[in-house]
CSV table of C-alpha atoms and ligand atoms in Angstrom, one decimal:
chain,number,residue,atom,x,y,z
A,161,MET,CA,-11.7,-5.0,14.1
A,162,ALA,CA,-9.6,-3.6,16.9
A,163,GLY,CA,-7.0,-0.9,16.5
A,164,LYS,CA,-5.4,0.7,13.5
A,165,PRO,CA,-4.9,-1.4,10.4
A,166,GLN,CA,-1.2,-1.9,10.0
A,167,PRO,CA,0.3,-1.1,6.6
A,168,VAL,CA,1.2,-4.3,4.7
A,169,ARG,CA,4.9,-4.5,4.0
A,170,VAL,CA,5.5,-5.3,0.3
A,171,LEU,CA,8.7,-6.7,-0.9
A,172,TYR,CA,9.7,-4.5,-3.8
A,173,CYS,CA,12.4,-5.5,-6.2
A,174,ALA,CA,15.5,-3.3,-5.8
A,175,VAL,CA,16.2,-3.8,-9.5
A,176,CYS,CA,12.9,-3.1,-11.3
A,177,SER,CA,10.9,-1.5,-8.5
A,178,LEU,CA,7.9,-3.9,-8.9
A,179,PRO,CA,6.6,-6.1,-6.2
A,180,ALA,CA,9.0,-9.0,-6.3
A,181,GLU,CA,6.3,-11.4,-7.4
A,182,TYR,CA,5.8,-9.4,-10.6
A,183,CYS,CA,9.5,-9.4,-11.7
A,184,GLU,CA,8.7,-12.2,-14.0
A,185,PHE,CA,6.5,-9.8,-15.9
A,186,GLY,CA,8.8,-6.9,-15.5
A,187,PRO,CA,10.9,-5.1,-18.0
A,188,ASP,CA,14.0,-7.2,-17.5
A,189,PHE,CA,13.5,-10.4,-15.5
A,190,GLU,CA,17.1,-11.5,-16.2
A,191,LYS,CA,18.5,-8.6,-14.4
A,192,CYS,CA,16.2,-9.1,-11.4
A,193,LYS,CA,17.2,-12.7,-11.0
A,194,PRO,CA,20.4,-12.4,-8.9
A,195,TRP,CA,18.5,-10.0,-6.5
A,196,LEU,CA,15.5,-12.4,-6.4
A,197,ILE,CA,17.7,-15.4,-5.5
A,198,GLN,CA,19.1,-13.4,-2.6
A,199,ASN,CA,16.0,-11.7,-1.4
A,200,ALA,CA,12.9,-13.6,-2.5
A,201,PRO,CA,14.0,-17.3,-2.9
A,202,ASP,CA,10.6,-18.5,-1.8
A,203,LEU,CA,8.8,-16.6,-4.5
A,204,TYR,CA,10.9,-18.1,-7.3
A,205,PRO,CA,12.0,-21.6,-6.1
A,206,ASP,CA,12.9,-22.6,-9.6
A,207,LEU,CA,15.4,-19.7,-9.9
A,208,VAL,CA,17.2,-20.9,-6.9
A,209,LYS,CA,17.3,-24.4,-8.2
A,210,GLU,CA,18.6,-23.2,-11.5
A,211,ALA,CA,21.3,-21.1,-9.9
A,212,ASN,CA,22.4,-23.9,-7.7
A,213,ALA,CA,22.7,-26.2,-10.7
A,214,LYS,CA,24.8,-23.6,-12.5
A,215,GLU,CA,26.9,-23.1,-9.5
A,216,THR,CA,27.8,-26.7,-9.2
A,217,ASP,CA,28.5,-26.8,-12.9
A,218,LYS,CA,30.9,-23.9,-12.5
A,219,VAL,CA,32.7,-25.4,-9.6
A,220,ALA,CA,33.0,-28.7,-11.5
A,221,ASN,CA,34.4,-26.9,-14.5
A,222,GLN,CA,36.9,-25.1,-12.4
A,223,LEU,CA,38.0,-28.3,-10.7
A,224,GLN,CA,38.4,-29.9,-14.1
A,225,SER,CA,40.3,-27.1,-15.7
A,226,THR,CA,42.7,-26.5,-12.9
A,227,GLY,CA,43.0,-30.1,-12.0
A,228,ILE,CA,43.5,-29.2,-8.4
A,229,SER,CA,41.4,-28.5,-5.5
A,230,SER,CA,43.7,-26.8,-3.1
A,231,GLY,CA,41.6,-27.0,0.1
A,232,GLY,CA,40.9,-23.4,1.0
A,233,GLY,CA,37.9,-22.2,-1.1
A,234,ASP,CA,37.8,-22.0,-4.8
A,235,GLY,CA,36.2,-18.6,-4.6
A,236,ALA,CA,39.2,-17.0,-3.0
A,237,ALA,CA,41.6,-18.7,-5.4
A,238,SER,CA,39.9,-17.4,-8.5
A,239,SER,CA,39.4,-13.9,-7.3
A,240,ALA,CA,42.9,-13.3,-6.1
A,241,PRO,CA,44.8,-13.1,-9.4
A,242,LYS,CA,42.2,-10.6,-10.8
A,243,GLU,CA,42.9,-8.2,-8.0
A,244,GLU,CA,46.6,-8.3,-8.7
A,245,VAL,CA,46.2,-7.1,-12.3
A,246,LYS,CA,44.1,-4.2,-11.4
A,247,ARG,CA,46.3,-2.4,-8.9
A,248,LEU,CA,49.9,-2.8,-7.8
A,249,PRO,CA,50.7,-2.4,-4.2
A,250,GLY,CA,50.8,1.3,-3.3
A,251,GLY,CA,48.2,2.0,-6.0
A,252,LYS,CA,50.6,4.2,-7.9
A,253,ILE,CA,50.5,2.6,-11.2
A,254,LYS,CA,47.7,0.7,-12.8
A,255,LYS,CA,49.2,-2.0,-14.8
A,256,LYS,CA,46.6,-2.3,-17.5
A,257,GLU,CA,46.5,1.3,-18.3
A,258,LYS,CA,48.7,2.5,-21.1
A,259,GLN,CA,51.0,5.1,-19.8
A,260,GLU,CA,50.6,8.2,-21.9
A,261,VAL,CA,49.9,11.8,-21.5
A,262,THR,CA,47.5,13.4,-24.0
A,263,ILE,CA,47.2,17.1,-24.6
A,264,GLU,CA,44.2,18.6,-26.3
A,265,LYS,CA,43.3,22.2,-27.2
A,266,VAL,CA,39.6,22.9,-26.7
A,267,THR,CA,38.3,26.1,-28.1
A,268,ARG,CA,35.9,27.8,-25.8
A,269,ASN,CA,34.9,30.9,-27.6
A,270,LYS,CA,36.3,32.2,-30.8
A,271,ARG,CA,39.6,33.3,-29.3
A,272,LYS,CA,39.7,31.7,-25.9
A,273,SER,CA,40.9,28.2,-25.6
A,274,ILE,CA,41.7,25.7,-22.9
A,275,THR,CA,44.5,23.1,-23.0
A,276,THR,CA,43.7,19.9,-21.3
A,277,VAL,CA,46.3,17.6,-20.1
A,278,LYS,CA,45.4,14.0,-19.2
A,279,GLY,CA,47.4,11.1,-17.9
A,280,LEU,CA,50.1,12.7,-15.8
A,281,GLU,CA,49.0,10.8,-12.8
A,282,LEU,CA,49.9,7.6,-14.6
A,283,PHE,CA,53.5,8.6,-14.1
A,284,GLY,CA,53.2,9.2,-10.5
A,285,VAL,CA,52.7,13.0,-10.8
A,286,LYS,CA,50.5,14.6,-8.3
A,287,LEU,CA,47.9,16.5,-10.3
A,288,SER,CA,47.3,19.3,-7.8
A,289,ASP,CA,51.0,19.9,-7.8
A,290,ALA,CA,51.3,19.8,-11.6
A,291,SER,CA,48.4,22.2,-12.0
A,292,LYS,CA,50.1,24.7,-9.8
A,293,LYS,CA,53.3,24.4,-11.7
A,294,LEU,CA,51.6,24.7,-15.0
A,295,GLY,CA,49.7,27.8,-13.9
A,296,LYS,CA,52.9,29.4,-12.7
A,297,LYS,CA,54.9,28.6,-15.7
A,298,PHE,CA,52.4,29.9,-18.2
A,299,ALA,CA,51.1,32.6,-16.0
A,300,THR,CA,47.6,31.5,-16.4
A,301,GLY,CA,44.8,29.7,-14.6
A,302,ALA,CA,45.1,25.9,-14.2
A,303,SER,CA,42.9,23.6,-12.3
A,304,VAL,CA,42.3,19.9,-11.7
A,305,VAL,CA,39.0,18.9,-13.2
A,306,LYS,CA,37.1,15.7,-13.0
A,307,GLY,CA,37.2,14.2,-16.4
A,308,PRO,CA,34.4,12.4,-18.2
A,309,THR,CA,35.7,9.0,-17.4
A,310,GLU,CA,36.1,9.5,-13.7
A,311,LYS,CA,39.8,10.3,-14.4
A,312,ASP,CA,41.0,13.7,-13.5
A,313,GLN,CA,42.6,16.1,-16.0
A,314,ILE,CA,44.2,19.4,-15.7
A,315,ASP,CA,42.7,22.3,-17.6
A,316,VAL,CA,45.0,25.2,-18.4
A,317,GLN,CA,43.5,28.4,-19.8
A,318,GLY,CA,44.9,29.5,-23.1
A,319,ASP,CA,46.7,27.8,-25.9
A,320,ILE,CA,49.9,26.6,-24.4
A,321,ALA,CA,50.3,23.4,-26.5
A,322,TYR,CA,53.4,24.8,-28.2
A,323,ASP,CA,55.7,24.5,-25.4
A,324,ILE,CA,54.0,22.4,-22.8
A,325,VAL,CA,55.8,19.2,-24.0
A,326,GLU,CA,59.2,20.6,-23.2
A,327,PHE,CA,57.9,21.8,-19.8
A,328,ILE,CA,56.5,18.4,-18.9
A,329,THR,CA,59.6,16.5,-19.8
A,330,ASP,CA,61.8,19.0,-18.0
A,331,THR,CA,59.7,19.1,-14.9
A,332,TRP,CA,58.9,15.4,-14.6
A,333,PRO,CA,61.8,13.4,-16.1
A,334,ASP,CA,59.8,10.3,-15.5
A,335,VAL,CA,57.6,11.2,-18.4
A,336,PRO,CA,59.3,10.3,-21.7
A,337,GLU,CA,58.6,12.5,-24.7
A,338,ALA,CA,57.5,9.4,-26.6
A,339,ALA,CA,54.6,9.0,-24.2
A,340,ILE,CA,53.1,12.4,-24.9
A,341,PHE,CA,50.5,12.8,-27.6
A,342,PHE,CA,48.4,15.6,-29.0
A,343,ILE,CA,44.8,15.2,-29.9
A,344,GLU,CA,44.2,16.9,-33.1
A,345,ASP,CA,40.9,16.7,-34.8
A,346,GLY,CA,40.1,13.6,-32.8
A,347,ARG,CA,43.3,11.9,-33.9
A,348,LYS,CA,46.3,11.1,-31.7
A,349,VAL,CA,49.5,12.6,-32.9
A,350,PRO,CA,52.8,11.8,-31.2
A,351,ALA,CA,54.5,14.9,-29.8
A,352,ALA,CA,58.0,13.6,-30.4
B,67,MET,CA,-4.0,7.3,-18.1
B,68,PHE,CA,-0.5,7.2,-16.8
B,69,LYS,CA,1.2,5.3,-19.6
B,70,LYS,CA,3.5,8.2,-20.5
B,71,PHE,CA,3.0,10.2,-17.4
B,72,SER,CA,5.9,12.3,-16.3
B,73,THR,CA,6.5,15.3,-14.1
B,74,GLU,CA,6.4,17.5,-17.3
B,75,GLU,CA,2.7,16.9,-17.4
B,76,VAL,CA,2.2,18.5,-14.1
B,77,SER,CA,1.0,21.9,-15.1
B,78,ALA,CA,0.5,23.4,-11.7
B,79,GLN,CA,0.9,22.2,-8.2
B,80,ASN,CA,-0.3,24.1,-5.3
B,81,GLN,CA,-0.8,23.8,-1.6
B,82,VAL,CA,-4.6,24.0,-1.3
B,83,LYS,CA,-6.6,26.1,1.0
B,84,ALA,CA,-7.7,24.6,4.3
B,85,SER,CA,-11.3,24.4,3.1
B,86,VAL,CA,-10.4,22.5,0.0
B,87,GLN,CA,-8.1,20.2,2.0
B,88,ARG,CA,-11.0,19.5,4.3
B,89,LYS,CA,-13.2,18.6,1.4
B,90,ILE,CA,-10.7,16.3,-0.2
B,91,ARG,CA,-10.1,14.6,3.1
B,92,GLN,CA,-13.8,14.1,3.6
B,93,SER,CA,-14.3,12.7,0.1
B,94,ILE,CA,-11.5,10.2,0.7
B,95,ALA,CA,-12.9,9.3,4.1
B,96,ASP,CA,-16.3,8.7,2.6
B,97,GLU,CA,-15.0,6.6,-0.3
B,98,TYR,CA,-12.6,4.6,1.8
B,99,PRO,CA,-14.1,4.0,5.2
B,100,GLY,CA,-11.3,1.3,5.7
B,101,LEU,CA,-8.8,4.2,6.0
B,102,GLU,CA,-10.7,6.0,8.8
B,103,GLN,CA,-8.2,5.1,11.5
B,104,VAL,CA,-5.1,5.8,9.5
B,105,LEU,CA,-6.4,8.9,7.7
B,106,GLU,CA,-4.8,11.2,10.2
B,107,ASP,CA,-1.5,9.5,9.6
B,108,LEU,CA,-1.8,9.6,5.8
B,109,ILE,CA,-3.3,13.1,5.5
B,110,PRO,CA,-2.5,14.9,8.7
B,111,LYS,CA,-4.8,17.8,9.2
B,112,LYS,CA,-1.9,20.1,9.8
B,113,SER,CA,0.4,19.0,7.0
B,114,PRO,CA,0.1,20.9,3.7
B,115,LEU,CA,-1.8,19.0,1.1
B,116,ILE,CA,-0.7,19.6,-2.5
B,117,VAL,CA,-2.8,19.1,-5.5
B,118,ALA,CA,-0.8,18.6,-8.7
B,119,LYS,CA,-2.9,19.3,-11.8
B,120,CYS,CA,-1.8,17.3,-14.8
B,121,GLN,CA,-3.0,16.9,-18.3
B,122,ASN,CA,-6.3,15.3,-19.1
B,123,HIS,CA,-8.0,16.8,-16.1
B,124,LEU,CA,-6.0,14.6,-13.8
B,125,ASN,CA,-5.3,15.7,-10.3
B,126,LEU,CA,-2.8,14.1,-7.9
B,127,VAL,CA,-3.1,14.5,-4.2
B,128,VAL,CA,0.3,14.7,-2.7
B,129,VAL,CA,1.2,14.7,1.0
B,130,ASN,CA,4.7,14.9,2.4
B,131,ASN,CA,6.0,14.5,-1.2
B,132,VAL,CA,4.2,11.3,-1.7
B,133,PRO,CA,1.4,11.0,-4.3
B,134,LEU,CA,-1.4,9.2,-2.4
B,135,PHE,CA,-4.6,9.6,-4.5
B,136,PHE,CA,-5.6,10.7,-8.0
B,137,ASN,CA,-8.9,11.6,-9.6
B,138,ILE,CA,-10.2,13.0,-12.9
B,139,ARG,CA,-12.1,16.2,-12.9
B,140,ASP,CA,-14.4,15.8,-9.9
B,141,GLY,CA,-14.5,12.0,-10.1
B,142,PRO,CA,-13.9,9.6,-7.2
B,143,TYR,CA,-10.5,9.5,-5.6
B,144,MET,CA,-8.3,6.4,-6.3
B,145,PRO,CA,-5.3,5.4,-4.3
B,146,THR,CA,-1.9,5.1,-5.9
B,147,LEU,CA,-0.7,1.5,-6.1
B,148,ARG,CA,1.9,2.1,-3.5
B,149,LEU,CA,-0.8,3.2,-1.1
B,150,LEU,CA,-3.1,0.4,-2.0
B,151,HIS,CA,-0.3,-2.1,-1.5
B,152,GLN,CA,-0.1,-0.9,2.1
B,153,TYR,CA,-3.9,-1.0,2.7
B,154,PRO,CA,-5.1,-3.7,0.3
B,155,ASP,CA,-8.5,-4.0,1.8
B,156,ILE,CA,-9.7,-0.5,1.2
B,157,MET,CA,-11.0,-1.3,-2.3
B,158,LYS,CA,-13.2,-4.0,-3.8
B,159,LYS,CA,-11.1,-6.4,-5.9
B,160,LEU,CA,-11.4,-8.0,-9.2
B,161,GLN,CA,-9.0,-10.6,-10.4
B,162,VAL,CA,-7.6,-11.3,-13.8
B,163,ASP,CA,-6.2,-14.6,-14.9
B,164,ARG,CA,-2.4,-15.1,-15.3
B,165,GLY,CA,-2.6,-14.7,-19.1
B,166,ALA,CA,-3.9,-11.2,-18.7
B,167,ILE,CA,-1.1,-9.9,-16.5
B,168,ARG,CA,1.3,-8.9,-19.2
B,169,PHE,CA,-1.5,-7.0,-21.1
B,170,VAL,CA,-2.5,-5.1,-18.0
B,171,LEU,CA,1.1,-4.3,-17.3
B,172,SER,CA,1.5,-2.9,-20.8
B,173,GLY,CA,-1.5,-0.5,-20.1
B,174,ALA,CA,-4.3,-2.4,-21.8
B,175,ASN,CA,-7.8,-2.1,-20.4
B,176,ILE,CA,-9.2,-5.1,-18.8
B,177,MET,CA,-11.3,-7.4,-21.0
B,178,CYS,CA,-14.2,-9.3,-19.6
B,179,PRO,CA,-12.9,-12.8,-20.5
B,180,GLY,CA,-9.8,-12.2,-18.4
B,181,LEU,CA,-12.0,-11.7,-15.4
B,182,THR,CA,-14.5,-14.5,-16.1
B,183,SER,CA,-12.0,-17.3,-17.0
B,184,PRO,CA,-11.2,-19.9,-14.3
B,185,GLY,CA,-8.2,-17.8,-13.2
B,186,GLY,CA,-10.2,-14.6,-12.8
B,187,SER,CA,-12.7,-13.7,-10.2
B,188,LEU,CA,-15.5,-11.1,-9.8
B,189,ASP,CA,-17.0,-9.5,-6.7
B,190,ASP,CA,-20.7,-9.3,-7.5
B,191,GLU,CA,-21.1,-6.2,-5.3
B,192,VAL,CA,-19.1,-4.1,-7.7
B,193,GLY,CA,-21.2,-1.8,-9.7
B,194,ALA,CA,-20.4,0.2,-12.9
B,195,GLU,CA,-18.2,3.3,-12.7
B,196,THR,CA,-16.5,2.1,-9.5
B,197,PRO,CA,-12.8,2.2,-8.7
B,198,VAL,CA,-11.5,-1.3,-8.1
B,199,ALA,CA,-8.2,-3.0,-7.3
B,200,ILE,CA,-7.1,-5.3,-10.0
B,201,MET,CA,-5.5,-8.4,-8.6
B,202,ALA,CA,-4.0,-11.3,-10.5
B,203,GLU,CA,-4.2,-15.1,-10.4
B,204,GLY,CA,-1.4,-16.4,-8.2
B,205,LYS,CA,-0.3,-13.0,-7.0
B,206,GLN,CA,-0.7,-11.4,-3.6
B,207,HIS,CA,-0.6,-7.8,-4.5
B,208,ALA,CA,-2.6,-5.6,-6.9
B,209,LEU,CA,-1.1,-4.8,-10.3
B,210,ALA,CA,-3.5,-2.1,-11.3
B,211,ILE,CA,-6.2,0.3,-10.3
B,212,GLY,CA,-9.3,0.1,-12.5
B,213,PHE,CA,-12.5,2.0,-13.1
B,214,THR,CA,-15.3,-0.3,-14.0
B,215,LYS,CA,-17.2,0.3,-17.3
B,216,MET,CA,-19.9,-2.1,-16.3
B,217,SER,CA,-21.0,-3.9,-13.2
B,218,ALA,CA,-19.6,-7.3,-12.2
B,219,LYS,CA,-22.8,-8.9,-13.2
B,220,GLU,CA,-22.7,-7.3,-16.6
B,221,ILE,CA,-19.1,-8.3,-17.0
B,222,ARG,CA,-20.1,-11.9,-16.4
B,223,ASP,CA,-23.2,-11.8,-18.6
B,224,ILE,CA,-21.8,-9.8,-21.5
B,225,ASN,CA,-18.4,-11.4,-21.3
B,226,LYS,CA,-16.7,-9.5,-24.1
B,227,GLY,CA,-15.0,-6.2,-24.7
B,228,ILE,CA,-13.6,-3.9,-22.1
B,229,GLY,CA,-15.0,-4.5,-18.6
B,230,VAL,CA,-12.7,-2.2,-16.7
B,231,ASP,CA,-10.6,0.8,-17.7
B,232,ASN,CA,-7.0,0.5,-16.6
B,233,MET,CA,-6.3,3.7,-14.7
B,234,HIS,CA,-2.9,3.1,-13.2
B,235,TYR,CA,-0.7,0.0,-13.3
B,236,LEU,CA,2.7,-1.2,-12.1
B,237,ASN,CA,5.5,0.4,-13.8
B,238,ASP,CA,3.5,3.1,-15.6
B,239,GLY,CA,4.5,6.7,-15.5
B,240,LEU,CA,2.9,7.4,-12.1
B,241,TRP,CA,4.6,4.3,-10.6
B,242,LYS,CA,7.9,5.3,-12.0
B,243,SER,CA,7.6,8.9,-11.2
B,244,GLY,CA,6.4,8.4,-7.7
B,245,TYR,CA,9.7,9.7,-6.3
B,246,ILE,CA,10.2,12.2,-9.0
B,247,VAL,CA,6.9,13.9,-8.4
B,248,ALA,CA,7.9,13.8,-4.8
B,249,LEU,CA,11.1,15.6,-5.5
B,250,ALA,CA,9.5,18.1,-7.9
B,251,THR,CA,6.9,18.9,-5.3
B,252,SER,CA,9.4,19.6,-2.6
B,253,LEU,CA,11.2,22.0,-4.9
B,254,SER,CA,8.1,23.8,-6.0
B,255,PHE,CA,7.0,27.1,-4.5
B,256,ALA,CA,4.8,26.4,-1.6
B,257,ALA,CA,2.2,28.8,-2.8
B,258,TYR,CA,-0.7,29.7,-0.7
C,150,ZN,ZN1,12.6,-7.1,-10.4
């Protein structure tokens, strides 16, 4: 025995944290599989075989259903249309998203309340700009806040729901009144 | 032992006095002569050594935010699995058959038949009340740390009931909280 023993490097699964060889006994082998195929193919030769079989099936299906094999990679062809739906050039408008603005009054204390405005960005309105305008108009504090679903919203202090609709339609003519809704008791009520 | 372990069970964690640190270091050096040459890397004399006291008289030895060893009351120190994986030869090994793996990984103690069956293996030098690495048929790395209830010979002769207590196993609370303990430790007050 000469020199320091070198620490053994163990391949740990990035999905379940166990040594990769124990994934099959782990909490969710199915979830580990894609990682294992990439990173530990020699530990699970059957998985790789299985995956290859599936892959050829898939390609075969694709060829059958489209009836064409435009030389140039099936992968690229199938992923391209998906992208298009998600985001139009310029990224201004997401096609799938319904364009609407929702306004909700949230009571903070007994008397204090906050009015949240969501969805203005769907009409190409810059939220930081809108928040400034709203604050000025209603002489109150307004700020852009990260909403729960990674979408931003504007929080305006105070109950301003009564004339915010008019202000929005006046300030941003692109936003039709019909697209503005109030959330009342969890229900959506058209403002118009 | 660590089935439901979490950082909430750490009732106190303190940087220990130099004299205590020396004692712990010496105990570990005596128990694991195979670590002699790397001990200074693992537990540098100058780095603070933290002992996290947990429920059931369990102590965790933490260095640089990594739990390295644990013991119960004044019992022998046992390495965490992550440490054992790096230096697999520091402990005597017992091997369970493949059928026993999932029981061990759900926290069950190790029954004699799992060690005496064709897939298992016993090291006759192992006595009773000894920390051991639990290996598994067809696997390279240890899946648990055990504490023998009887000697290897007795396990073979008696061949029923619990042969080894399961102290720490892959994916138990200590395994999962490895990093959380680390984090909590780094945030804790570095008391005396
Ligand atoms: Zn895994």
